[in-house]
Amino acid sequence: MNRFYLAKTNKAALFFAMALLPSGLAYSQVKKDTATKEKKIEEVVMIGYGTQRKEAVTGSVATVKGDALREVPSANITQALQGRTAGVDISQTSTKPGAAMQIRIRGTRSLTGDNNPLIVLDGIPFVGSLSDISSSDIKSIDILKDASATAIYGSRGANGVILVTTNRGTKGQKPRFTYNTFTGVQTLFSKYPMMDGPKFAQLRAYAIPAGNSTPLYSNGADESNSTNTDWQSLYYKPAMMTSHDVGVSGGTEGGNYNVGLSYYKQNALVPLQSYERFALRTAIDQQVGKIFRFGFTTNTNYSISEGNGVSPGAVLGYSPLVDPYKADGTPKTLMTTAGGIDQSWIYTRQNLEALKDKYVDESKAFASYNNLYGELNLPINGLKYRLNVGLDYRTSNSGNYTGVGVFSTNPSAPSAAGRGNNQTYHWVLENLLTYDRTFGKHKINAVGLYSAEGNRYISSYMSAKNVPADFFQYYNLGQSPQADITVRPEDQTYNQTGLLSAMGRVMYTYDNKYMLTATLRADGSSRLAPGNKWHTYPALSLGWNVTNESFMQNIKALNLLKFRAGWGQTSNQAVSPYSTMGRLNVAPYNFGGTGSTGVYGDQAPNPGLGWEYSRTQNYGVDFGLFNNRLSGSVEYYKTHTVDLLTQKSLPSSSGWGSIVSNVAETENKGLELSLNGVIFDNPDGFSWEAGFNFYTNRNQILSLASGTQRDVNNLWFVGHNINSLYDYQYIGLWQAGDPYQNILEPGTAADVIGSIKVLYTGGYNADGTPVRAIGPDDRQIFDTAPKYQGGFNMRFSYKNFELSTVGAFQHGGILISSLYGSASYLNRLTGRGNNVDVDYWTENNTDAYFPRPGRHLSGDNPKYSSTLAMFDASYLKLRTITLGYNVDKEFLKDLKINSFRIYFTVTNPLVLFSPYHKFSGMDPEPNSMGNENQAVSGYQSRQLIIGTNNPSTRNYLMGLNLTF
């Protein structure tokens, strides 16, 4: 095992939990009377198709207010959500501007299906992403985590639900104008740790194969040992980002409105990359008479992403021994290295920016999300009917073009272009009947729902070569020769799906002590085969507010003690549209000299294909102490998911390669702790508020198809988590005199000594010698998931000044850094291309961690070098630090201004603990999906890794919030 993976447990994160203990609370509490038991928590949370007092919630619901999200200025509110909520893991899949993030609520359930949570925007299922919503628009985000809370959304809520509530005007409110803005600069968090010229020259000189006297690679025509070029400094450049958000809200006695416009622009450190977004939002509510109310919400945005195909991967491998400029001072565009074996086009900022019309890679997206409703008070007291109509449209157009000879070592390489487009049409119609009444000590809320939802998706792509002129770019591919235009059937997509649903939910409370929520939901999906389209599933949760019992009245320090228990079933229509009908593929062929296209069966139909089911148990305790100065919750959950969809191989005699079946099982279980405290509270002096969350998730596969214990191709293993690795276990390097080297790792000592030694798991003969050489049977299964993780936030204020910080931590697990493994070709230790800066084995440095250069190779890399990619994934870091100043209200009064705040924020400022950061200097969080940014394949797309994507940034922002 990698020595970095075996780092000792970090204790630093425990400080943040200790900071919330009530030592400061007790001191502050003696200054004022203890609140009476009648003082309750009146905070209201969204629970889906209605609201509920937080005190009465029986399911697992977490709330993050919009003000808290705005403490982290960003274009993507998922970045502001990171570290805020227990059980919600938010990770980067890319560091490019405008990139979406991966959200997992209480682990990963499905093997091949969608694991993303459902997003509901103002009551309507949302087909966009959270990056489409400006943080200035958000009033609150409520996250439904267990089945008793998510069952009302049926199959769409199988992976959790994120309810986004946007700002609206208030009845009787005078017009209010708001302006929120920030601007700043992005800087490099750290360069990729590559060798400089002298170190690389030394490595190349030492990389001599056993039995040879000369290195594997000599200097090429453009290389000189006297040159030391830092290619990254010629590539990256600090970049600007800016955001502007203007809003007007108000209301009359009969209605309210909220209208806003926002603009965001972010350039990248990488040349030619940028992301730009324009957004318009409108929300109107209007009362008509005493019994009817209607309104609508619209969110429309337009975004442009430039330079999507630009990546620093190639730059990292450039030889630092090459001068980027010719003798006359002009930049080189080609270089020859490694004794003439390699020739490369040179990606520098200067060369890329000089391309002008010769290169473009962009996408433009337009989306409009619309929600209309009408609400009618019926003659029976407490009974309402509501109609929700959601109408959404999203289109995206992408295009790319590379001119003649661009990015190629052949200056006459043909130009190439491609163009793609897709459209999503989504509608939903919901009929809601709600009954809400209180009878003495009895409170009843009942909701009945009947809904229909439709989704249509169209996508196409075509490409061409030999575009006649640069100014055509990708706009008119028909100008290319007809023989050079390609339209592949597999690049054209059309699907249409529908969902019918009925739901009933009853919430009952007696005397604010005993609470019950019961839900029954039925869904019918067009994706599934006749006989399996419909499924009905129940959910039930109970709550007991102990603090309202008579025997608790004399415990003055305890404001809330509530026990919750919930059980429920959800399902996931994870199957792709039309999978029940099987799948055909196409193949071109020649018939009598004529080109034709053939069709063949690729995946067998399965008319028995059905739902994936998850059964969840949830147990929780909510508490509030010292006049609710310290509050929080503790929860335990267990989710068992069955009938998971996986591909099952079929015998070749069947004529099919595979069939999709409901055959696998997984389990997620974990513990969550959330704490919020007001440690010091003095509005005229010093105040200190803090929040802390901690959670675990134990994910494992319980079974696979046909009783199989392992699926090596997909890296699925029964008894291990979904994102496991399967590899040899690094235990050191072979040293002179090590026993049984000639048996375990056959080869000459000159070749093997200094190479990677991995764990041998075979048997031994009677004389103690191994029975065989190390081989594939010695590979191990490594669970990559962390043991625990969480986040923290603190806010200090003194008079008009405030200082806030948000951070996150993680302990254990495996971080995959492909830079050091075999997948990225940056740690070949042969001297062919530049190498990450590592401490490698030499005769005078035998205790090194990395192997001897140029020896015991497997292809282009040292044998077993994939084991070098595993590191301890632990970290403790600050995500943001913000210093703000609220201008004195007395001063603003004369200016007719309600509030004026200026602030300065640093994002990603500091890593306090991380074995990987200590070793490499890099950000310890992933920046790529597993199948991206690599020279060779090695990881699944679901595995997040550190690859050669855009580097992490540290941002310095200044902003203001103005209201009048």
mmCIF file with all atom_site columns, N, CA and C in Angstrom, residues 182-189 239-241 881 903-909 953-959:
data_model
loop_
_atom_site.group_PDB
_atom_site.id
_atom_site.type_symbol
_atom_site.label_atom_id
_atom_site.label_alt_id
_atom_site.label_comp_id
_atom_site.label_asym_id
_atom_site.label_entity_id
_atom_site.label_seq_id
_atom_site.pdbx_PDB_ins_code
_atom_site.Cartn_x
_atom_site.Cartn_y
_atom_site.Cartn_z
_atom_site.occupancy
_atom_site.B_iso_or_equiv
_atom_site.pdbx_formal_charge
_atom_site.auth_seq_id
_atom_site.auth_comp_id
_atom_site.auth_asym_id
_atom_site.auth_atom_id
_atom_site.pdbx_PDB_model_num
ATOM 1  N N  . PHE A 1 182 ? -19.560 41.307 -7.435  1.00 0.00 ? 182 PHE A N  1
ATOM 2  C CA . PHE A 1 182 ? -18.188 41.045 -7.013  1.00 0.00 ? 182 PHE A CA 1
ATOM 3  C C  . PHE A 1 182 ? -17.320 40.918 -8.250  1.00 0.00 ? 182 PHE A C  1
ATOM 4  N N  . THR A 1 183 ? -16.076 41.236 -8.077  1.00 0.00 ? 183 THR A N  1
ATOM 5  C CA . THR A 1 183 ? -15.096 41.075 -9.152  1.00 0.00 ? 183 THR A CA 1
ATOM 6  C C  . THR A 1 183 ? -13.771 40.718 -8.528  1.00 0.00 ? 183 THR A C  1
ATOM 7  N N  . GLY A 1 184 ? -12.939 40.026 -9.264  1.00 0.00 ? 184 GLY A N  1
ATOM 8  C CA . GLY A 1 184 ? -11.671 39.621 -8.685  1.00 0.00 ? 184 GLY A CA 1
ATOM 9  C C  . GLY A 1 184 ? -10.797 38.896 -9.669  1.00 0.00 ? 184 GLY A C  1
ATOM 10 N N  . VAL A 1 185 ? -9.730  38.374 -9.147  1.00 0.00 ? 185 VAL A N  1
ATOM 11 C CA . VAL A 1 185 ? -8.719  37.714 -9.968  1.00 0.00 ? 185 VAL A CA 1
ATOM 12 C C  . VAL A 1 185 ? -8.512  36.285 -9.472  1.00 0.00 ? 185 VAL A C  1
ATOM 13 N N  . GLN A 1 186 ? -8.353  35.394 -10.426 1.00 0.00 ? 186 GLN A N  1
ATOM 14 C CA . GLN A 1 186 ? -8.026  34.001 -10.125 1.00 0.00 ? 186 GLN A CA 1
ATOM 15 C C  . GLN A 1 186 ? -6.527  33.814 -10.312 1.00 0.00 ? 186 GLN A C  1
ATOM 16 N N  . THR A 1 187 ? -5.904  33.204 -9.332  1.00 0.00 ? 187 THR A N  1
ATOM 17 C CA . THR A 1 187 ? -4.478  32.913 -9.422  1.00 0.00 ? 187 THR A CA 1
ATOM 18 C C  . THR A 1 187 ? -4.256  31.418 -9.293  1.00 0.00 ? 187 THR A C  1
ATOM 19 N N  . LEU A 1 188 ? -3.094  30.982 -9.660  1.00 0.00 ? 188 LEU A N  1
ATOM 20 C CA . LEU A 1 188 ? -2.755  29.568 -9.624  1.00 0.00 ? 188 LEU A CA 1
ATOM 21 C C  . LEU A 1 188 ? -2.580  29.110 -8.181  1.00 0.00 ? 188 LEU A C  1
ATOM 22 N N  . PHE A 1 189 ? -3.349  28.098 -7.771  1.00 0.00 ? 189 PHE A N  1
ATOM 23 C CA . PHE A 1 189 ? -3.165  27.535 -6.424  1.00 0.00 ? 189 PHE A CA 1
ATOM 24 C C  . PHE A 1 189 ? -1.780  26.901 -6.325  1.00 0.00 ? 189 PHE A C  1
ATOM 25 N N  . ALA A 1 239 ? -6.483  35.304 -14.214 1.00 0.00 ? 239 ALA A N  1
ATOM 26 C CA . ALA A 1 239 ? -7.682  35.613 -15.004 1.00 0.00 ? 239 ALA A CA 1
ATOM 27 C C  . ALA A 1 239 ? -8.709  36.320 -14.136 1.00 0.00 ? 239 ALA A C  1
ATOM 28 N N  . MET A 1 240 ? -9.542  37.107 -14.787 1.00 0.00 ? 240 MET A N  1
ATOM 29 C CA . MET A 1 240 ? -10.550 37.889 -14.085 1.00 0.00 ? 240 MET A CA 1
ATOM 30 C C  . MET A 1 240 ? -11.897 37.159 -14.049 1.00 0.00 ? 240 MET A C  1
ATOM 31 N N  . MET A 1 241 ? -12.679 37.462 -13.037 1.00 0.00 ? 241 MET A N  1
ATOM 32 C CA . MET A 1 241 ? -14.052 37.002 -12.961 1.00 0.00 ? 241 MET A CA 1
ATOM 33 C C  . MET A 1 241 ? -14.890 38.130 -12.377 1.00 0.00 ? 241 MET A C  1
ATOM 34 N N  . ILE A 1 881 ? -12.569 32.599 3.046   1.00 0.00 ? 881 ILE A N  1
ATOM 35 C CA . ILE A 1 881 ? -12.458 33.537 4.158   1.00 0.00 ? 881 ILE A CA 1
ATOM 36 C C  . ILE A 1 881 ? -13.001 34.872 3.648   1.00 0.00 ? 881 ILE A C  1
ATOM 37 N N  . TYR A 1 903 ? -17.229 43.798 0.967   1.00 0.00 ? 903 TYR A N  1
ATOM 38 C CA . TYR A 1 903 ? -16.516 42.634 1.511   1.00 0.00 ? 903 TYR A CA 1
ATOM 39 C C  . TYR A 1 903 ? -15.342 42.259 0.612   1.00 0.00 ? 903 TYR A C  1
ATOM 40 N N  . PHE A 1 904 ? -14.438 41.508 1.213   1.00 0.00 ? 904 PHE A N  1
ATOM 41 C CA . PHE A 1 904 ? -13.288 40.954 0.499   1.00 0.00 ? 904 PHE A CA 1
ATOM 42 C C  . PHE A 1 904 ? -13.238 39.468 0.817   1.00 0.00 ? 904 PHE A C  1
ATOM 43 N N  . THR A 1 905 ? -13.135 38.641 -0.220  1.00 0.00 ? 905 THR A N  1
ATOM 44 C CA . THR A 1 905 ? -13.177 37.187 -0.044  1.00 0.00 ? 905 THR A CA 1
ATOM 45 C C  . THR A 1 905 ? -11.973 36.534 -0.717  1.00 0.00 ? 905 THR A C  1
ATOM 46 N N  . VAL A 1 906 ? -11.422 35.550 -0.040  1.00 0.00 ? 906 VAL A N  1
ATOM 47 C CA . VAL A 1 906 ? -10.406 34.678 -0.622  1.00 0.00 ? 906 VAL A CA 1
ATOM 48 C C  . VAL A 1 906 ? -11.000 33.280 -0.677  1.00 0.00 ? 906 VAL A C  1
ATOM 49 N N  . THR A 1 907 ? -11.050 32.669 -1.844  1.00 0.00 ? 907 THR A N  1
ATOM 50 C CA . THR A 1 907 ? -11.533 31.298 -1.962  1.00 0.00 ? 907 THR A CA 1
ATOM 51 C C  . THR A 1 907 ? -10.353 30.352 -2.138  1.00 0.00 ? 907 THR A C  1
ATOM 52 N N  . ASN A 1 908 ? -10.512 29.156 -1.563  1.00 0.00 ? 908 ASN A N  1
ATOM 53 C CA . ASN A 1 908 ? -9.463  28.129 -1.592  1.00 0.00 ? 908 ASN A CA 1
ATOM 54 C C  . ASN A 1 908 ? -8.142  28.670 -1.031  1.00 0.00 ? 908 ASN A C  1
ATOM 55 N N  . PRO A 1 909 ? -8.179  29.334 0.131   1.00 0.00 ? 909 PRO A N  1
ATOM 56 C CA . PRO A 1 909 ? -6.978  30.022 0.600   1.00 0.00 ? 909 PRO A CA 1
ATOM 57 C C  . PRO A 1 909 ? -5.923  29.130 1.223   1.00 0.00 ? 909 PRO A C  1
ATOM 58 N N  . THR A 1 953 ? -7.490  26.921 -8.527  1.00 0.00 ? 953 THR A N  1
ATOM 59 C CA . THR A 1 953 ? -7.174  28.341 -8.408  1.00 0.00 ? 953 THR A CA 1
ATOM 60 C C  . THR A 1 953 ? -7.401  28.829 -6.983  1.00 0.00 ? 953 THR A C  1
ATOM 61 N N  . ARG A 1 954 ? -6.770  29.929 -6.673  1.00 0.00 ? 954 ARG A N  1
ATOM 62 C CA . ARG A 1 954 ? -7.041  30.683 -5.444  1.00 0.00 ? 954 ARG A CA 1
ATOM 63 C C  . ARG A 1 954 ? -7.532  32.048 -5.902  1.00 0.00 ? 954 ARG A C  1
ATOM 64 N N  . ASN A 1 955 ? -8.729  32.429 -5.486  1.00 0.00 ? 955 ASN A N  1
ATOM 65 C CA . ASN A 1 955 ? -9.374  33.619 -6.010  1.00 0.00 ? 955 ASN A CA 1
ATOM 66 C C  . ASN A 1 955 ? -9.449  34.726 -4.964  1.00 0.00 ? 955 ASN A C  1
ATOM 67 N N  . TYR A 1 956 ? -9.206  35.948 -5.394  1.00 0.00 ? 956 TYR A N  1
ATOM 68 C CA . TYR A 1 956 ? -9.300  37.125 -4.533  1.00 0.00 ? 956 TYR A CA 1
ATOM 69 C C  . TYR A 1 956 ? -10.408 38.021 -5.087  1.00 0.00 ? 956 TYR A C  1
ATOM 70 N N  . LEU A 1 957 ? -11.473 38.185 -4.307  1.00 0.00 ? 957 LEU A N  1
ATOM 71 C CA . LEU A 1 957 ? -12.661 38.874 -4.790  1.00 0.00 ? 957 LEU A CA 1
ATOM 72 C C  . LEU A 1 957 ? -13.013 40.050 -3.887  1.00 0.00 ? 957 LEU A C  1
ATOM 73 N N  . MET A 1 958 ? -13.537 41.106 -4.484  1.00 0.00 ? 958 MET A N  1
ATOM 74 C CA . MET A 1 958 ? -14.086 42.229 -3.737  1.00 0.00 ? 958 MET A CA 1
ATOM 75 C C  . MET A 1 958 ? -15.495 42.474 -4.254  1.00 0.00 ? 958 MET A C  1
ATOM 76 N N  . GLY A 1 959 ? -16.432 42.676 -3.306  1.00 0.00 ? 959 GLY A N  1
ATOM 77 C CA . GLY A 1 959 ? -17.807 42.850 -3.727  1.00 0.00 ? 959 GLY A CA 1
ATOM 78 C C  . GLY A 1 959 ? -18.582 43.772 -2.815  1.00 0.00 ? 959 GLY A C  1
#
